[in-house]
mmCIF file of N, CA and C in Angstrom:
data_model
loop_
_atom_site.group_PDB
_atom_site.id
_atom_site.type_symbol
_atom_site.label_atom_id
_atom_site.label_comp_id
_atom_site.label_asym_id
_atom_site.label_seq_id
_atom_site.Cartn_x
_atom_site.Cartn_y
_atom_site.Cartn_z
ATOM 1 N N MET A 151 10.117 -9.627 -11.994
ATOM 2 C CA MET A 151 10.545 -9.479 -10.622
ATOM 3 C C MET A 151 10.203 -8.081 -10.089
ATOM 4 N N ALA A 152 10.375 -7.054 -10.931
ATOM 5 C CA ALA A 152 10.087 -5.685 -10.510
ATOM 6 C C ALA A 152 8.613 -5.528 -10.139
ATOM 7 N N TRP A 153 7.730 -6.181 -10.899
ATOM 8 C CA TRP A 153 6.301 -6.080 -10.588
ATOM 9 C C TRP A 153 5.980 -6.736 -9.250
ATOM 10 N N LEU A 154 6.621 -7.852 -8.964
ATOM 11 C CA LEU A 154 6.410 -8.514 -7.679
ATOM 12 C C LEU A 154 6.871 -7.614 -6.538
ATOM 13 N N LEU A 155 8.038 -6.998 -6.693
ATOM 14 C CA LEU A 155 8.539 -6.075 -5.673
ATOM 15 C C LEU A 155 7.611 -4.885 -5.504
ATOM 16 N N LEU A 156 7.053 -4.411 -6.615
ATOM 17 C CA LEU A 156 6.136 -3.278 -6.563
ATOM 18 C C LEU A 156 4.861 -3.631 -5.799
ATOM 19 N N VAL A 157 4.322 -4.804 -6.046
ATOM 20 C CA VAL A 157 3.123 -5.238 -5.320
ATOM 21 C C VAL A 157 3.450 -5.431 -3.840
ATOM 22 N N LEU A 158 4.611 -6.010 -3.546
ATOM 23 C CA LEU A 158 5.023 -6.146 -2.143
ATOM 24 C C LEU A 158 5.165 -4.784 -1.476
ATOM 25 N N ALA A 159 5.726 -3.824 -2.200
ATOM 26 C CA ALA A 159 5.837 -2.463 -1.674
ATOM 27 C C ALA A 159 4.457 -1.910 -1.350
ATOM 28 N N GLY A 160 3.496 -2.164 -2.220
ATOM 29 C CA GLY A 160 2.120 -1.722 -1.980
ATOM 30 C C GLY A 160 1.510 -2.391 -0.763
ATOM 31 N N LEU A 161 1.811 -3.677 -0.563
ATOM 32 C CA LEU A 161 1.286 -4.380 0.609
ATOM 33 C C LEU A 161 1.899 -3.836 1.897
ATOM 34 N N PHE A 162 3.177 -3.473 1.847
ATOM 35 C CA PHE A 162 3.783 -2.841 3.019
ATOM 36 C C PHE A 162 3.202 -1.446 3.245
ATOM 37 N N GLU A 163 2.767 -0.798 2.164
ATOM 38 C CA GLU A 163 2.084 0.483 2.337
ATOM 39 C C GLU A 163 0.769 0.277 3.086
ATOM 40 N N VAL A 164 0.064 -0.775 2.743
ATOM 41 C CA VAL A 164 -1.169 -1.105 3.463
ATOM 42 C C VAL A 164 -0.851 -1.342 4.946
ATOM 43 N N ALA A 165 0.225 -2.077 5.205
ATOM 44 C CA ALA A 165 0.600 -2.385 6.588
ATOM 45 C C ALA A 165 0.871 -1.117 7.384
ATOM 46 N N TRP A 166 1.598 -0.164 6.786
ATOM 47 C CA TRP A 166 1.891 1.042 7.580
ATOM 48 C C TRP A 166 0.677 1.954 7.683
ATOM 49 N N ALA A 167 -0.164 1.957 6.677
ATOM 50 C CA ALA A 167 -1.369 2.790 6.771
ATOM 51 C C ALA A 167 -2.293 2.277 7.874
ATOM 52 N N ILE A 168 -2.471 0.964 7.927
ATOM 53 C CA ILE A 168 -3.292 0.378 8.990
ATOM 54 C C ILE A 168 -2.572 0.530 10.334
ATOM 55 N N GLY A 169 -1.262 0.367 10.317
ATOM 56 C CA GLY A 169 -0.478 0.517 11.535
ATOM 57 C C GLY A 169 -0.630 1.889 12.164
ATOM 58 N N LEU A 170 -0.786 2.905 11.330
ATOM 59 C CA LEU A 170 -0.966 4.257 11.863
ATOM 60 C C LEU A 170 -2.145 4.331 12.825
ATOM 61 N N LYS A 171 -3.184 3.585 12.512
ATOM 62 C CA LYS A 171 -4.376 3.575 13.373
ATOM 63 C C LYS A 171 -4.027 3.049 14.765
ATOM 64 N N TYR A 172 -3.147 2.058 14.806
ATOM 65 C CA TYR A 172 -2.795 1.418 16.073
ATOM 66 C C TYR A 172 -1.703 2.160 16.853
ATOM 67 N N THR A 173 -1.016 3.095 16.224
ATOM 68 C CA THR A 173 0.025 3.837 16.942
ATOM 69 C C THR A 173 -0.563 4.862 17.901
ATOM 70 N N GLU A 174 -1.823 5.234 17.664
ATOM 71 C CA GLU A 174 -2.497 6.273 18.452
ATOM 72 C C GLU A 174 -1.639 7.544 18.504
ATOM 73 N N GLY A 175 -1.329 8.023 17.304
ATOM 74 C CA GLY A 175 -0.533 9.251 17.196
ATOM 75 C C GLY A 175 0.921 9.046 17.597
ATOM 76 N N PHE A 176 1.439 7.861 17.352
ATOM 77 C CA PHE A 176 2.816 7.484 17.700
ATOM 78 C C PHE A 176 3.068 7.565 19.207
ATOM 79 N N THR A 177 2.020 7.283 19.989
ATOM 80 C CA THR A 177 2.178 7.256 21.439
ATOM 81 C C THR A 177 2.351 5.828 21.966
ATOM 82 N N ARG A 178 2.137 4.833 21.117
ATOM 83 C CA ARG A 178 2.332 3.433 21.501
ATOM 84 C C ARG A 178 3.601 2.931 20.834
ATOM 85 N N PHE A 179 4.543 2.442 21.649
ATOM 86 C CA PHE A 179 5.892 2.141 21.168
ATOM 87 C C PHE A 179 5.928 1.064 20.087
ATOM 88 N N TRP A 180 5.466 -0.146 20.371
ATOM 89 C CA TRP A 180 5.614 -1.249 19.415
ATOM 90 C C TRP A 180 4.806 -1.048 18.132
ATOM 91 N N PRO A 181 3.569 -0.603 18.216
ATOM 92 C CA PRO A 181 2.882 -0.308 16.951
ATOM 93 C C PRO A 181 3.613 0.775 16.143
ATOM 94 N N SER A 182 4.217 1.730 16.821
ATOM 95 C CA SER A 182 4.963 2.786 16.126
ATOM 96 C C SER A 182 6.202 2.218 15.451
ATOM 97 N N VAL A 183 6.919 1.339 16.143
ATOM 98 C CA VAL A 183 8.114 0.708 15.564
ATOM 99 C C VAL A 183 7.729 -0.106 14.334
ATOM 100 N N GLY A 184 6.679 -0.909 14.439
ATOM 101 C CA GLY A 184 6.225 -1.715 13.299
ATOM 102 C C GLY A 184 5.782 -0.869 12.123
ATOM 103 N N THR A 185 5.089 0.215 12.418
ATOM 104 C CA THR A 185 4.623 1.112 11.360
ATOM 105 C C THR A 185 5.800 1.774 10.652
ATOM 106 N N LEU A 186 6.757 2.265 11.413
ATOM 107 C CA LEU A 186 7.937 2.892 10.811
ATOM 108 C C LEU A 186 8.749 1.891 9.993
ATOM 109 N N ALA A 187 8.864 0.658 10.482
ATOM 110 C CA ALA A 187 9.582 -0.374 9.731
ATOM 111 C C ALA A 187 8.869 -0.670 8.410
ATOM 112 N N ALA A 188 7.546 -0.768 8.453
ATOM 113 C CA ALA A 188 6.776 -1.023 7.225
ATOM 114 C C ALA A 188 6.928 0.130 6.238
ATOM 115 N N MET A 189 6.991 1.359 6.744
ATOM 116 C CA MET A 189 7.203 2.517 5.873
ATOM 117 C C MET A 189 8.540 2.407 5.136
ATOM 118 N N ILE A 190 9.574 2.068 5.886
ATOM 119 C CA ILE A 190 10.908 1.972 5.286
ATOM 120 C C ILE A 190 10.951 0.861 4.243
ATOM 121 N N VAL A 191 10.444 -0.312 4.593
ATOM 122 C CA VAL A 191 10.447 -1.435 3.653
ATOM 123 C C VAL A 191 9.654 -1.077 2.397
ATOM 124 N N SER A 192 8.513 -0.450 2.565
ATOM 125 C CA SER A 192 7.673 -0.076 1.434
ATOM 126 C C SER A 192 8.405 0.843 0.462
ATOM 127 N N VAL A 193 9.033 1.866 0.990
ATOM 128 C CA VAL A 193 9.716 2.836 0.126
ATOM 129 C C VAL A 193 10.958 2.224 -0.522
ATOM 130 N N VAL A 194 11.679 1.391 0.215
ATOM 131 C CA VAL A 194 12.867 0.736 -0.353
ATOM 132 C C VAL A 194 12.460 -0.180 -1.507
ATOM 133 N N LEU A 195 11.414 -0.987 -1.304
ATOM 134 C CA LEU A 195 10.950 -1.864 -2.380
ATOM 135 C C LEU A 195 10.449 -1.066 -3.575
ATOM 136 N N LEU A 196 9.781 0.040 -3.326
ATOM 137 C CA LEU A 196 9.334 0.907 -4.417
ATOM 138 C C LEU A 196 10.540 1.416 -5.200
ATOM 139 N N GLY A 197 11.555 1.861 -4.497
ATOM 140 C CA GLY A 197 12.765 2.362 -5.163
ATOM 141 C C GLY A 197 13.449 1.307 -6.010
ATOM 142 N N ILE A 198 13.496 0.080 -5.511
ATOM 143 C CA ILE A 198 14.112 -1.002 -6.276
ATOM 144 C C ILE A 198 13.287 -1.294 -7.528
ATOM 145 N N ALA A 199 11.977 -1.334 -7.385
ATOM 146 C CA ALA A 199 11.103 -1.596 -8.542
ATOM 147 C C ALA A 199 11.259 -0.508 -9.596
ATOM 148 N N MET A 200 11.482 0.725 -9.157
ATOM 149 C CA MET A 200 11.612 1.838 -10.095
ATOM 150 C C MET A 200 12.895 1.784 -10.924
ATOM 151 N N LYS A 201 13.817 0.919 -10.562
ATOM 152 C CA LYS A 201 15.024 0.770 -11.371
ATOM 153 C C LYS A 201 14.680 0.278 -12.779
ATOM 154 N N SER A 202 13.626 -0.530 -12.892
ATOM 155 C CA SER A 202 13.296 -1.082 -14.206
ATOM 156 C C SER A 202 11.880 -0.766 -14.687
ATOM 157 N N LEU A 203 11.090 -0.092 -13.870
ATOM 158 C CA LEU A 203 9.740 0.292 -14.277
ATOM 159 C C LEU A 203 9.645 1.812 -14.338
ATOM 160 N N PRO A 204 8.781 2.336 -15.192
ATOM 161 C CA PRO A 204 8.608 3.790 -15.267
ATOM 162 C C PRO A 204 8.120 4.364 -13.939
ATOM 163 N N VAL A 205 8.600 5.552 -13.625
ATOM 164 C CA VAL A 205 8.273 6.180 -12.345
ATOM 165 C C VAL A 205 6.767 6.419 -12.197
ATOM 166 N N GLY A 206 6.124 6.893 -13.224
ATOM 167 C CA GLY A 206 4.686 7.172 -13.152
ATOM 168 C C GLY A 206 3.874 5.919 -12.912
ATOM 169 N N THR A 207 4.204 4.864 -13.624
ATOM 170 C CA THR A 207 3.510 3.588 -13.441
ATOM 171 C C THR A 207 3.768 3.038 -12.046
ATOM 172 N N SER A 208 5.027 3.046 -11.637
ATOM 173 C CA SER A 208 5.393 2.499 -10.328
ATOM 174 C C SER A 208 4.645 3.214 -9.210
ATOM 175 N N TYR A 209 4.690 4.522 -9.246
ATOM 176 C CA TYR A 209 4.056 5.287 -8.169
ATOM 177 C C TYR A 209 2.541 5.079 -8.171
ATOM 178 N N ALA A 210 1.927 5.097 -9.341
ATOM 179 C CA ALA A 210 0.476 4.921 -9.428
ATOM 180 C C ALA A 210 0.052 3.540 -8.931
ATOM 181 N N VAL A 211 0.793 2.507 -9.289
ATOM 182 C CA VAL A 211 0.455 1.155 -8.839
ATOM 183 C C VAL A 211 0.667 1.037 -7.340
ATOM 184 N N TRP A 212 1.777 1.595 -6.832
ATOM 185 C CA TRP A 212 2.066 1.560 -5.393
ATOM 186 C C TRP A 212 0.934 2.212 -4.597
ATOM 187 N N VAL A 213 0.538 3.398 -5.023
ATOM 188 C CA VAL A 213 -0.541 4.109 -4.339
ATOM 189 C C VAL A 213 -1.863 3.353 -4.492
ATOM 190 N N GLY A 214 -2.112 2.810 -5.673
ATOM 191 C CA GLY A 214 -3.355 2.082 -5.920
ATOM 192 C C GLY A 214 -3.484 0.840 -5.060
ATOM 193 N N VAL A 215 -2.420 0.045 -5.001
ATOM 194 C CA VAL A 215 -2.438 -1.150 -4.155
ATOM 195 C C VAL A 215 -2.647 -0.737 -2.699
ATOM 196 N N GLY A 216 -1.946 0.303 -2.287
ATOM 197 C CA GLY A 216 -2.090 0.787 -0.912
ATOM 198 C C GLY A 216 -3.488 1.283 -0.615
ATOM 199 N N ALA A 217 -4.059 2.031 -1.535
ATOM 200 C CA ALA A 217 -5.394 2.590 -1.323
ATOM 201 C C ALA A 217 -6.454 1.492 -1.267
ATOM 202 N N VAL A 218 -6.401 0.568 -2.203
ATOM 203 C CA VAL A 218 -7.397 -0.503 -2.227
ATOM 204 C C VAL A 218 -7.251 -1.394 -0.991
ATOM 205 N N GLY A 219 -6.019 -1.795 -0.702
ATOM 206 C CA GLY A 219 -5.796 -2.662 0.457
ATOM 207 C C GLY A 219 -6.214 -2.008 1.758
ATOM 208 N N THR A 220 -5.872 -0.730 1.910
ATOM 209 C CA THR A 220 -6.230 -0.016 3.138
ATOM 210 C C THR A 220 -7.739 0.148 3.256
ATOM 211 N N ALA A 221 -8.396 0.464 2.161
ATOM 212 C CA ALA A 221 -9.853 0.616 2.201
ATOM 213 C C ALA A 221 -10.543 -0.711 2.533
ATOM 214 N N VAL A 222 -10.067 -1.796 1.930
ATOM 215 C CA VAL A 222 -10.667 -3.111 2.203
ATOM 216 C C VAL A 222 -10.451 -3.493 3.668
ATOM 217 N N LEU A 223 -9.241 -3.290 4.174
ATOM 218 C CA LEU A 223 -8.996 -3.611 5.583
ATOM 219 C C LEU A 223 -9.763 -2.678 6.515
ATOM 220 N N GLY A 224 -9.987 -1.448 6.095
ATOM 221 C CA GLY A 224 -10.816 -0.543 6.886
ATOM 222 C C GLY A 224 -12.232 -1.089 7.026
ATOM 223 N N ILE A 225 -12.729 -1.667 5.954
ATOM 224 C CA ILE A 225 -14.061 -2.280 5.982
ATOM 225 C C ILE A 225 -14.058 -3.499 6.899
ATOM 226 N N VAL A 226 -13.047 -4.351 6.739
ATOM 227 C CA VAL A 226 -12.991 -5.608 7.489
ATOM 228 C C VAL A 226 -12.660 -5.389 8.965
ATOM 229 N N LEU A 227 -11.637 -4.589 9.243
ATOM 230 C CA LEU A 227 -11.155 -4.436 10.617
ATOM 231 C C LEU A 227 -11.909 -3.398 11.436
ATOM 232 N N PHE A 228 -12.336 -2.321 10.773
ATOM 233 C CA PHE A 228 -12.884 -1.201 11.510
ATOM 234 C C PHE A 228 -14.361 -0.942 11.229
ATOM 235 N N GLY A 229 -14.987 -1.818 10.455
ATOM 236 C CA GLY A 229 -16.410 -1.691 10.188
ATOM 237 C C GLY A 229 -16.783 -0.469 9.367
ATOM 238 N N GLU A 230 -15.846 -0.004 8.529
ATOM 239 C CA GLU A 230 -16.160 1.144 7.672
ATOM 240 C C GLU A 230 -17.186 0.749 6.619
ATOM 241 N N ALA A 231 -17.844 1.732 6.059
ATOM 242 C CA ALA A 231 -18.922 1.489 5.098
ATOM 243 C C ALA A 231 -18.432 0.723 3.876
ATOM 244 N N ALA A 232 -19.269 -0.199 3.413
ATOM 245 C CA ALA A 232 -18.981 -0.970 2.200
ATOM 246 C C ALA A 232 -20.111 -0.749 1.202
ATOM 247 N N SER A 233 -20.399 0.508 0.906
ATOM 248 C CA SER A 233 -21.498 0.828 -0.010
ATOM 249 C C SER A 233 -21.137 0.419 -1.435
ATOM 250 N N ALA A 234 -22.152 0.314 -2.249
ATOM 251 C CA ALA A 234 -21.942 -0.072 -3.646
ATOM 252 C C ALA A 234 -21.038 0.939 -4.352
ATOM 253 N N GLY A 235 -21.243 2.208 -4.089
ATOM 254 C CA GLY A 235 -20.414 3.228 -4.726
ATOM 255 C C GLY A 235 -18.954 3.127 -4.314
ATOM 256 N N ARG A 236 -18.735 2.848 -3.047
ATOM 257 C CA ARG A 236 -17.358 2.715 -2.556
ATOM 258 C C ARG A 236 -16.682 1.493 -3.173
ATOM 259 N N LEU A 237 -17.382 0.366 -3.203
ATOM 260 C CA LEU A 237 -16.822 -0.853 -3.794
ATOM 261 C C LEU A 237 -16.588 -0.692 -5.288
ATOM 262 N N ALA A 238 -17.494 -0.019 -5.976
ATOM 263 C CA ALA A 238 -17.310 0.231 -7.406
ATOM 264 C C ALA A 238 -16.087 1.111 -7.646
ATOM 265 N N SER A 239 -15.878 2.089 -6.791
ATOM 266 C CA SER A 239 -14.707 2.963 -6.915
ATOM 267 C C SER A 239 -13.418 2.180 -6.703
ATOM 268 N N LEU A 240 -13.417 1.280 -5.732
ATOM 269 C CA LEU A 240 -12.242 0.434 -5.515
ATOM 270 C C LEU A 240 -11.997 -0.465 -6.722
ATOM 271 N N ALA A 241 -13.073 -0.971 -7.317
ATOM 272 C CA ALA A 241 -12.930 -1.799 -8.524
ATOM 273 C C ALA A 241 -12.320 -0.990 -9.668
ATOM 274 N N LEU A 242 -12.672 0.270 -9.763
ATOM 275 C CA LEU A 242 -12.080 1.119 -10.805
ATOM 276 C C LEU A 242 -10.579 1.317 -10.573
ATOM 277 N N ILE A 243 -10.174 1.443 -9.315
ATOM 278 C CA ILE A 243 -8.745 1.563 -9.026
ATOM 279 C C ILE A 243 -8.023 0.283 -9.427
ATOM 280 N N VAL A 244 -8.603 -0.866 -9.101
ATOM 281 C CA VAL A 244 -8.007 -2.147 -9.489
ATOM 282 C C VAL A 244 -7.919 -2.239 -11.010
ATOM 283 N N ALA A 245 -8.964 -1.812 -11.708
ATOM 284 C CA ALA A 245 -8.935 -1.823 -13.173
ATOM 285 C C ALA A 245 -7.808 -0.933 -13.694
ATOM 286 N N GLY A 246 -7.591 0.196 -13.064
ATOM 287 C CA GLY A 246 -6.500 1.080 -13.459
ATOM 288 C C GLY A 246 -5.144 0.443 -13.241
ATOM 289 N N ILE A 247 -4.980 -0.266 -12.133
ATOM 290 C CA ILE A 247 -3.723 -0.964 -11.864
ATOM 291 C C ILE A 247 -3.470 -2.035 -12.919
ATOM 292 N N VAL A 248 -4.491 -2.818 -13.225
ATOM 293 C CA VAL A 248 -4.360 -3.851 -14.258
ATOM 294 C C VAL A 248 -4.054 -3.207 -15.603
ATOM 295 N N GLY A 249 -4.729 -2.101 -15.917
ATOM 296 C CA GLY A 249 -4.468 -1.413 -17.176
ATOM 297 C C GLY A 249 -3.031 -0.913 -17.273
ATOM 298 N N LEU A 250 -2.500 -0.369 -16.187
ATOM 299 C CA LEU A 250 -1.106 0.072 -16.186
ATOM 300 C C LEU A 250 -0.156 -1.091 -16.392
ATOM 301 N N LYS A 251 -0.460 -2.231 -15.772
ATOM 302 C CA LYS A 251 0.378 -3.418 -15.948
ATOM 303 C C LYS A 251 0.380 -3.852 -17.400
ATOM 304 N N LEU A 252 -0.785 -3.889 -18.003
ATOM 305 C CA LEU A 252 -0.888 -4.340 -19.395
ATOM 306 C C LEU A 252 -0.260 -3.361 -20.373
ATOM 307 N N ALA A 253 -0.264 -2.081 -20.037
ATOM 308 C CA ALA A 253 0.250 -1.053 -20.950
ATOM 309 C C ALA A 253 1.717 -0.715 -20.730
ATOM 310 N N THR A 254 2.337 -1.325 -19.725
ATOM 311 C CA THR A 254 3.719 -1.004 -19.404
ATOM 312 C C THR A 254 4.631 -2.146 -19.824
ATOM 313 N N PRO A 255 5.627 -1.847 -20.631
ATOM 314 C CA PRO A 255 6.585 -2.901 -20.980
ATOM 315 C C PRO A 255 7.397 -3.297 -19.746
ATOM 316 N N ALA A 256 7.568 -4.598 -19.554
ATOM 317 C CA ALA A 256 8.327 -5.096 -18.392
ATOM 318 C C ALA A 256 9.758 -5.219 -18.798
#
């Protein structure tokens, strides 16, 4: 259950990171409200997951899911570069997340 909450926390991190783009420096009300709500949910879920998972693993997975998800959505939504080097780097982050999962007792 903690791993599921951790992945959900990472997905909410993706939501607030992408949301930041739409807030236009927190000058747009509803995108700002949604972004702030996603931030709160993300951190709360991370905190709950950390009750039973190691802090280092939890934080690394949270950041990794957020980084990969945000980069992929940047490519899809904003036409950011999808070079081979960039995609390979994202694959390495995913490999690190999987490695942490396999090496961490649940």
